[in-house]
Short mmCIF file of C-alpha atoms in Angstrom, two decimals:
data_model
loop_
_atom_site.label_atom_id
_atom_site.label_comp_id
_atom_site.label_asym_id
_atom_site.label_seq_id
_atom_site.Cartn_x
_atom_site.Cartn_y
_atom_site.Cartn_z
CA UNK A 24 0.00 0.00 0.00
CA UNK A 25 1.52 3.35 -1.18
CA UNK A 26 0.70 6.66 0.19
CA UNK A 27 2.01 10.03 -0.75
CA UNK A 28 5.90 10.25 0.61
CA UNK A 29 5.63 13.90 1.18
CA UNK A 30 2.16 13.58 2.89
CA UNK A 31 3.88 10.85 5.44
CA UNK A 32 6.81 12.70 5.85
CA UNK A 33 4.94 15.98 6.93
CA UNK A 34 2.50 13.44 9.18
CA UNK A 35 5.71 11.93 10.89
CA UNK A 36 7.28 14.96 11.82
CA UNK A 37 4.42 16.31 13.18
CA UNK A 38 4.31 13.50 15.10
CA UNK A 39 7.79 13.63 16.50
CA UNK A 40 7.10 17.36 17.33
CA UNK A 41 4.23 16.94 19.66
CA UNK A 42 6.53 13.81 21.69
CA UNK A 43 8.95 16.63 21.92
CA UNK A 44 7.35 18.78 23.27
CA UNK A 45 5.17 17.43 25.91
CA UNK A 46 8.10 14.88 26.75
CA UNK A 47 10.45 16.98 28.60
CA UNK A 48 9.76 15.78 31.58
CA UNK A 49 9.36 12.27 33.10
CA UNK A 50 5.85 13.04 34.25
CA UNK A 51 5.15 14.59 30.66
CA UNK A 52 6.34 11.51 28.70
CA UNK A 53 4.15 9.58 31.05
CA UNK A 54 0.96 11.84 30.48
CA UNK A 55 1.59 11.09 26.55
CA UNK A 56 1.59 7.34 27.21
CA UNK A 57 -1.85 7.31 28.93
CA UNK A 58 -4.13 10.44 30.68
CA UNK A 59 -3.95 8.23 33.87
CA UNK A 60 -0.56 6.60 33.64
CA UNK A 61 -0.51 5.00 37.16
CA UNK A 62 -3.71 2.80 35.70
CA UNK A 63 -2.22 1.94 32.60
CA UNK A 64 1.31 0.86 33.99
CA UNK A 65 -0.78 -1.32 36.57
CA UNK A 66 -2.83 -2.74 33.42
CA UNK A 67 0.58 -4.14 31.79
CA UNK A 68 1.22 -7.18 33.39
CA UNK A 69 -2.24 -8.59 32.80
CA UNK A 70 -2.76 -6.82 29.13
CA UNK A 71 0.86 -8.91 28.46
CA UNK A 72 -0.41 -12.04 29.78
CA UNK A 73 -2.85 -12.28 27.66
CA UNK A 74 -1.19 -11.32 24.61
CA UNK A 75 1.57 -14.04 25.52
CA UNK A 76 -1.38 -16.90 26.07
CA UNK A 77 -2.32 -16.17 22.67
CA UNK A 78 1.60 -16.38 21.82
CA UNK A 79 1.74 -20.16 23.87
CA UNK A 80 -1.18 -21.55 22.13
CA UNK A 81 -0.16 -20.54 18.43
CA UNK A 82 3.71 -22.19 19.28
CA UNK A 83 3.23 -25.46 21.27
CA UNK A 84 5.44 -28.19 20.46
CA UNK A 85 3.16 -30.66 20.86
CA UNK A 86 0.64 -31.24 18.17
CA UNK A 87 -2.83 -31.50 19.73
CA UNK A 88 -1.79 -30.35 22.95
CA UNK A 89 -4.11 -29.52 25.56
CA UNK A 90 -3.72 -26.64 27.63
CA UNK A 91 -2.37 -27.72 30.37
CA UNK A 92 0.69 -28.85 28.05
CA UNK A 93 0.59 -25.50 26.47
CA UNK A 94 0.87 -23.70 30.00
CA UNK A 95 3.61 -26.30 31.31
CA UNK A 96 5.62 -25.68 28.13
CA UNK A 97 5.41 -22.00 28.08
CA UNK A 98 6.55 -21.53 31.43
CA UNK A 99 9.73 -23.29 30.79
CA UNK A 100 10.55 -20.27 28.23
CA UNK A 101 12.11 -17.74 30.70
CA UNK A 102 14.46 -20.68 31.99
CA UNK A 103 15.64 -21.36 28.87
CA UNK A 104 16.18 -17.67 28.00
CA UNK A 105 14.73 -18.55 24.12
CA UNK A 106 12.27 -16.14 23.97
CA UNK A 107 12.59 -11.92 23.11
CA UNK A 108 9.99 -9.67 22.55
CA UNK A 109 9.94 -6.59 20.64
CA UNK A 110 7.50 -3.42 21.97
CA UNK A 111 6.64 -1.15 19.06
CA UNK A 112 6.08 2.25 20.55
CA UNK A 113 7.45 1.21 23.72
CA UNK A 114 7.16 5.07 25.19
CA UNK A 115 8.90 4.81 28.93
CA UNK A 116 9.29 1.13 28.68
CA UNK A 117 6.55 -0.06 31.04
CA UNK A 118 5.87 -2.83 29.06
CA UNK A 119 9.09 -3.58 28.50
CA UNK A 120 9.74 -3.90 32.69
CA UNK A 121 6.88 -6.30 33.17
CA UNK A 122 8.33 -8.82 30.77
CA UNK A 123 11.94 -8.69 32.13
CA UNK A 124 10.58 -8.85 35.68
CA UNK A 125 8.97 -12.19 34.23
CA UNK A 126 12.14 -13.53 32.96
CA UNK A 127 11.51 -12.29 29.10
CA UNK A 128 14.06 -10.49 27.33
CA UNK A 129 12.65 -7.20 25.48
CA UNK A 130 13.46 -4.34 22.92
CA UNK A 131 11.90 -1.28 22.96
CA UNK A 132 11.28 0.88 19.40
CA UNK A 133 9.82 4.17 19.06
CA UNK A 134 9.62 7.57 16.74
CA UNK A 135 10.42 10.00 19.89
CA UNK A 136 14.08 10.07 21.31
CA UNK A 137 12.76 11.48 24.46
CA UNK A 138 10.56 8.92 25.49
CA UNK A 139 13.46 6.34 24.72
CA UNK A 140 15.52 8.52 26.65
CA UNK A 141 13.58 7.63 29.55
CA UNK A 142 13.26 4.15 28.86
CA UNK A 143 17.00 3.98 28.65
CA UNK A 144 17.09 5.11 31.93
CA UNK A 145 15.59 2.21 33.41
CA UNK A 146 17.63 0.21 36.28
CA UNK A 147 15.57 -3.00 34.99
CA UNK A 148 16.00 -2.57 31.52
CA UNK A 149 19.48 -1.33 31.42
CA UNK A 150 20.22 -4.55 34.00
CA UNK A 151 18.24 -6.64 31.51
CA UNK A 152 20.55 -5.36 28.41
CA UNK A 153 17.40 -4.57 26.60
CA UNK A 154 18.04 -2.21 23.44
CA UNK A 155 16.68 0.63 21.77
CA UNK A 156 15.69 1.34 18.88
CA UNK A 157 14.45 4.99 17.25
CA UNK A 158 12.09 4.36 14.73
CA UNK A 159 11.66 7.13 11.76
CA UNK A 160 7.96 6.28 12.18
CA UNK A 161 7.14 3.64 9.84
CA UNK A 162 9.57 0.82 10.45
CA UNK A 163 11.05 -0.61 13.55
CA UNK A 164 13.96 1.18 13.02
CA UNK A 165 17.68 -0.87 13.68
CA UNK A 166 15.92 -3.87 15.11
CA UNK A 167 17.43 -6.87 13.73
CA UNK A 168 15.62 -8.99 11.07
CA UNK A 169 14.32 -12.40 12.09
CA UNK A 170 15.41 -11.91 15.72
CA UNK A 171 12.05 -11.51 17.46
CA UNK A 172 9.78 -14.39 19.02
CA UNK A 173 7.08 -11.97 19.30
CA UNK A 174 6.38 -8.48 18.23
CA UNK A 175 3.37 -5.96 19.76
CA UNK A 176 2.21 -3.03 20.35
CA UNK A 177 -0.13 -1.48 23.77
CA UNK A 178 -1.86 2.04 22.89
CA UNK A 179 0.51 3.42 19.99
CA UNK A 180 -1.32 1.96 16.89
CA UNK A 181 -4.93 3.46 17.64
CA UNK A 182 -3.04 7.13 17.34
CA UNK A 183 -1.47 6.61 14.01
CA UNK A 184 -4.14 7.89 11.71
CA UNK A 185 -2.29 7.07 8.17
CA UNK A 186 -3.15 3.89 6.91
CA UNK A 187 0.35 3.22 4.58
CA UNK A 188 2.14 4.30 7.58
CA UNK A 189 0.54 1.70 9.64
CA UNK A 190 0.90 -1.20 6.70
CA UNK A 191 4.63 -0.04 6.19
CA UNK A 192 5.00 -0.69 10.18
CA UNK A 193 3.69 -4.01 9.85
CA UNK A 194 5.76 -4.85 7.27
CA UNK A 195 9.18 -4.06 9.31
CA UNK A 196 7.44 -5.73 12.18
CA UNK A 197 7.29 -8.85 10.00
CA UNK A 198 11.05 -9.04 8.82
CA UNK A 199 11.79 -8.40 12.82
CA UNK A 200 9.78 -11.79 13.42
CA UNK A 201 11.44 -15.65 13.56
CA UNK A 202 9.86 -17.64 11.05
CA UNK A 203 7.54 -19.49 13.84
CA UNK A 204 6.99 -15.43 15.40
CA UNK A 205 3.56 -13.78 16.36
CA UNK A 206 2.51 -10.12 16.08
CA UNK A 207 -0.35 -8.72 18.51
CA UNK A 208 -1.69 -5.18 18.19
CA UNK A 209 -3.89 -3.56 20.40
CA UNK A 210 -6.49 -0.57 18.65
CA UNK A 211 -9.82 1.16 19.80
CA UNK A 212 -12.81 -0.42 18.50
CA UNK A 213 -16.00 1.62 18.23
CA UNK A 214 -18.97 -0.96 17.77
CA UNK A 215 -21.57 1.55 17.81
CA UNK A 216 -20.74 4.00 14.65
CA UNK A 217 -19.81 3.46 11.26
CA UNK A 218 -17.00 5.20 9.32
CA UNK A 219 -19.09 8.47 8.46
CA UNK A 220 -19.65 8.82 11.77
CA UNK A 221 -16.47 9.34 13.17
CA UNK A 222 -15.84 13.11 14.44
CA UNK A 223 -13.80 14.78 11.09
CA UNK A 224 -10.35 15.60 13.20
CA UNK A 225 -9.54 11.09 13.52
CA UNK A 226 -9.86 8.95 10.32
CA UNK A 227 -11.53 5.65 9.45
CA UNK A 228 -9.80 2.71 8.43
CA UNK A 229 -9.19 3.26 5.05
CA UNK A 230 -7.74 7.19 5.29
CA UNK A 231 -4.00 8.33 4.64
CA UNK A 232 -5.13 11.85 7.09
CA UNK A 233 -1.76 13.06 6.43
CA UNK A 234 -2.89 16.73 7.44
CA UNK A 235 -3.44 15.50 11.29
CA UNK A 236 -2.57 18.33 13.09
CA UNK A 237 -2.27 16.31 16.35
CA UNK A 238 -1.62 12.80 17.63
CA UNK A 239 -2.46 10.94 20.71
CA UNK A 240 -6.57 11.34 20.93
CA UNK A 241 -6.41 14.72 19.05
CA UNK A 242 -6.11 12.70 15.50
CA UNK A 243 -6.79 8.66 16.32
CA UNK A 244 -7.40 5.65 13.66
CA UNK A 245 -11.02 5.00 14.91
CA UNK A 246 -12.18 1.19 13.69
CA UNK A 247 -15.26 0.69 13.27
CA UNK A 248 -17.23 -2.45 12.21
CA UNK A 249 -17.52 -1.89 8.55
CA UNK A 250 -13.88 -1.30 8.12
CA UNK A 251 -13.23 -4.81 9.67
CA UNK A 252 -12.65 -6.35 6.75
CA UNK A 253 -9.71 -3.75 5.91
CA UNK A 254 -8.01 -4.18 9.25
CA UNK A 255 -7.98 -8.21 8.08
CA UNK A 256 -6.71 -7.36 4.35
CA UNK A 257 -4.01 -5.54 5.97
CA UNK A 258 -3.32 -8.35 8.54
CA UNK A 259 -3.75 -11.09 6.37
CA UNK A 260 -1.26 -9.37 3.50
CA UNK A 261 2.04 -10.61 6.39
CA UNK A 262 0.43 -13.14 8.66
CA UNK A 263 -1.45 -16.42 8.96
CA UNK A 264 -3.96 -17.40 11.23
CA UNK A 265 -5.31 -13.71 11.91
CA UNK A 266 -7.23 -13.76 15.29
CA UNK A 267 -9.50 -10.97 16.20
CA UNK A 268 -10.37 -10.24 19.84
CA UNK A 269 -13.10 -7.64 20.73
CA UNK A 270 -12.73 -6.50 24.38
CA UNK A 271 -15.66 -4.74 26.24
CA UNK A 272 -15.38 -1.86 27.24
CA UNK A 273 -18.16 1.19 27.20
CA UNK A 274 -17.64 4.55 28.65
CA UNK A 275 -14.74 5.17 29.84
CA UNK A 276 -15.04 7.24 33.42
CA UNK A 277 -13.46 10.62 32.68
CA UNK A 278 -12.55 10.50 29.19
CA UNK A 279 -16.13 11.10 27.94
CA UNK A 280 -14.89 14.45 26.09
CA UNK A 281 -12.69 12.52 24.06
CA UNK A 282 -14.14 9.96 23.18
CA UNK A 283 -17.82 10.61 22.74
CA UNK A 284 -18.68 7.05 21.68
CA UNK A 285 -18.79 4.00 23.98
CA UNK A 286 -15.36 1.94 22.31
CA UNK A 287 -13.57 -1.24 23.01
CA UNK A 288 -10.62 -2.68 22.54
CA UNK A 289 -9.37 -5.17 19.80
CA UNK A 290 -6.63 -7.07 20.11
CA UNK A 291 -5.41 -8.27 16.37
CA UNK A 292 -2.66 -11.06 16.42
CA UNK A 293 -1.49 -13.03 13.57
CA UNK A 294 1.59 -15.59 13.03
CA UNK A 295 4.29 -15.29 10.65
CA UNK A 296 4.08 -18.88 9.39
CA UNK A 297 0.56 -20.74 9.77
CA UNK A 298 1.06 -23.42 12.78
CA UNK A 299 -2.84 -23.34 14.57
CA UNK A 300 -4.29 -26.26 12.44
CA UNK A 301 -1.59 -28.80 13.83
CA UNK A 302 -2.13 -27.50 17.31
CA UNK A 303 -5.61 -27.13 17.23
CA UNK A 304 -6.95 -30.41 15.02
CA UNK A 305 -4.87 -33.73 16.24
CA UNK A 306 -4.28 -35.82 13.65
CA UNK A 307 -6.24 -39.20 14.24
#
């Protein structure tokens, strides 16, 4: 998918702008990452453990395993120090600290220095060796091809508002992947609306809104229901076995103004080579 270079270019470095500016300050690169930050770094250990059960069942060994099998073998994976993640948009690194307290090593990428200037600055993650990576917006920057068991991204998608941009990040994420790798991407999912009705400052599915004059819930990728099939196309285009998972959510206490729609979540994960029919269907 090929959008307008100059368009993108203008889009991206308005993008790095606004990270500059409000992230001066610890407590300002925080505020960027999430209104109520506190909440959201709370959120990561059980937002990442379900993202990594998805991970466990789509790489089991054992063909027809059940999930107690699937568990067993999964926890085994820190031990053996096998397993690296990559966060895309990684901001201050929260998720980054939740894995390595678990025993998972993890990368960080993202398009603002300052925020990985923080993350840097990490006693876990610098005691961890994790690296950094600056990304020029629609790649995963210097991360090494085929290095990655698993590649995702936690509230950073649902604010890019450029559709190419967003296919030309999945793309890098794929080439970061090992061939048996999983991606899982995390967006805002309005149920109730359909694409003309989202408010004219975000953008549907389908729109390169290059002219975005802001970022972060000022200009937002809103999905809607009849744009799923898109957010598939695009999905389906790198990986195999393209799971969609609609979380519940409503009205959000104190964030009513911003988003004037009840939303949800969705959580979008796909493999890089198709494995869930042999772990899913034993062979009689």
């Amino acid at each position: 998918m090929a959008g307008s270079a100059a368009g993108n270019a203008t889009y991206l470095k308005m993008q790095r702008n606004s990270y500059a500016t409000v992230a001066t300050t610890r407590e300002g690169a925080e505020a960027a990452v999430h209104p109520n930050y506190a909440e959201a770094r709370a959120a990561s250990k059980s937002t990442l453990a379900y993202m990594l059960n998805d991970y466990a069942e789509r790489n089991a060994t054992v063909r027809g395993a059940d999930i107690t099998e699937v568990r067993k073998e999964f926890l085994e994976i820190p031990k053996k120090g096998a397993f690296r993640a990559l966060d895309y948009g990684c901001g201050v690194g929260r998720n980054m600290e939740e894995l390595v307290n678990s025993g998972f090593a993890a990368d960080g990428v993202d398009i603002s220095p300052e925020m990985l200037g923080f993350a840097k600055n990490s006693e876990t993650l610098s005691k961890a060796g994790s690296k950094f990576f600056l990304s020029g917006g629609q790649d995963c920057g210097d991360a090494p091809a085929a290095s990655y068991d698993f590649v995702f991204s936690v509230l950073c998608f649902q604010h890019i508002c450029v559709r190419s941009i967003r296919s030309s990040i999945l793309q890098s994420m794929h080439r970061a992947l090992k061939p048996n790798g999983v991606v899982s991407i995390q967006f805002q999912y309005y149920p109730k609306i359909t694409s003309a009705q989202i408010p004219q400052n975000h953008a549907s599915w389908s729109e390169d809104k290059v002219n975005a004059v802001g970022t972060n819930s000022a200009a937002d990728v809103w999905v809607t229901a009849d744009k799923l099939h898109e957010v598939h196309d695009d999905f389906r285009a790198l990986f195999n076995d393209v799971r969609f998972q609609f979380i519940e959510i409503g009205t959000y206490p104190g964030l009513e103004k911003q988003y004037e729609y009840p939303f949800g979540h969705l959580f979008v994960s796909g493999s890089k080579t198709a494995g869930l029919r042999d772990r899913i269907y034993k062979p009689v």
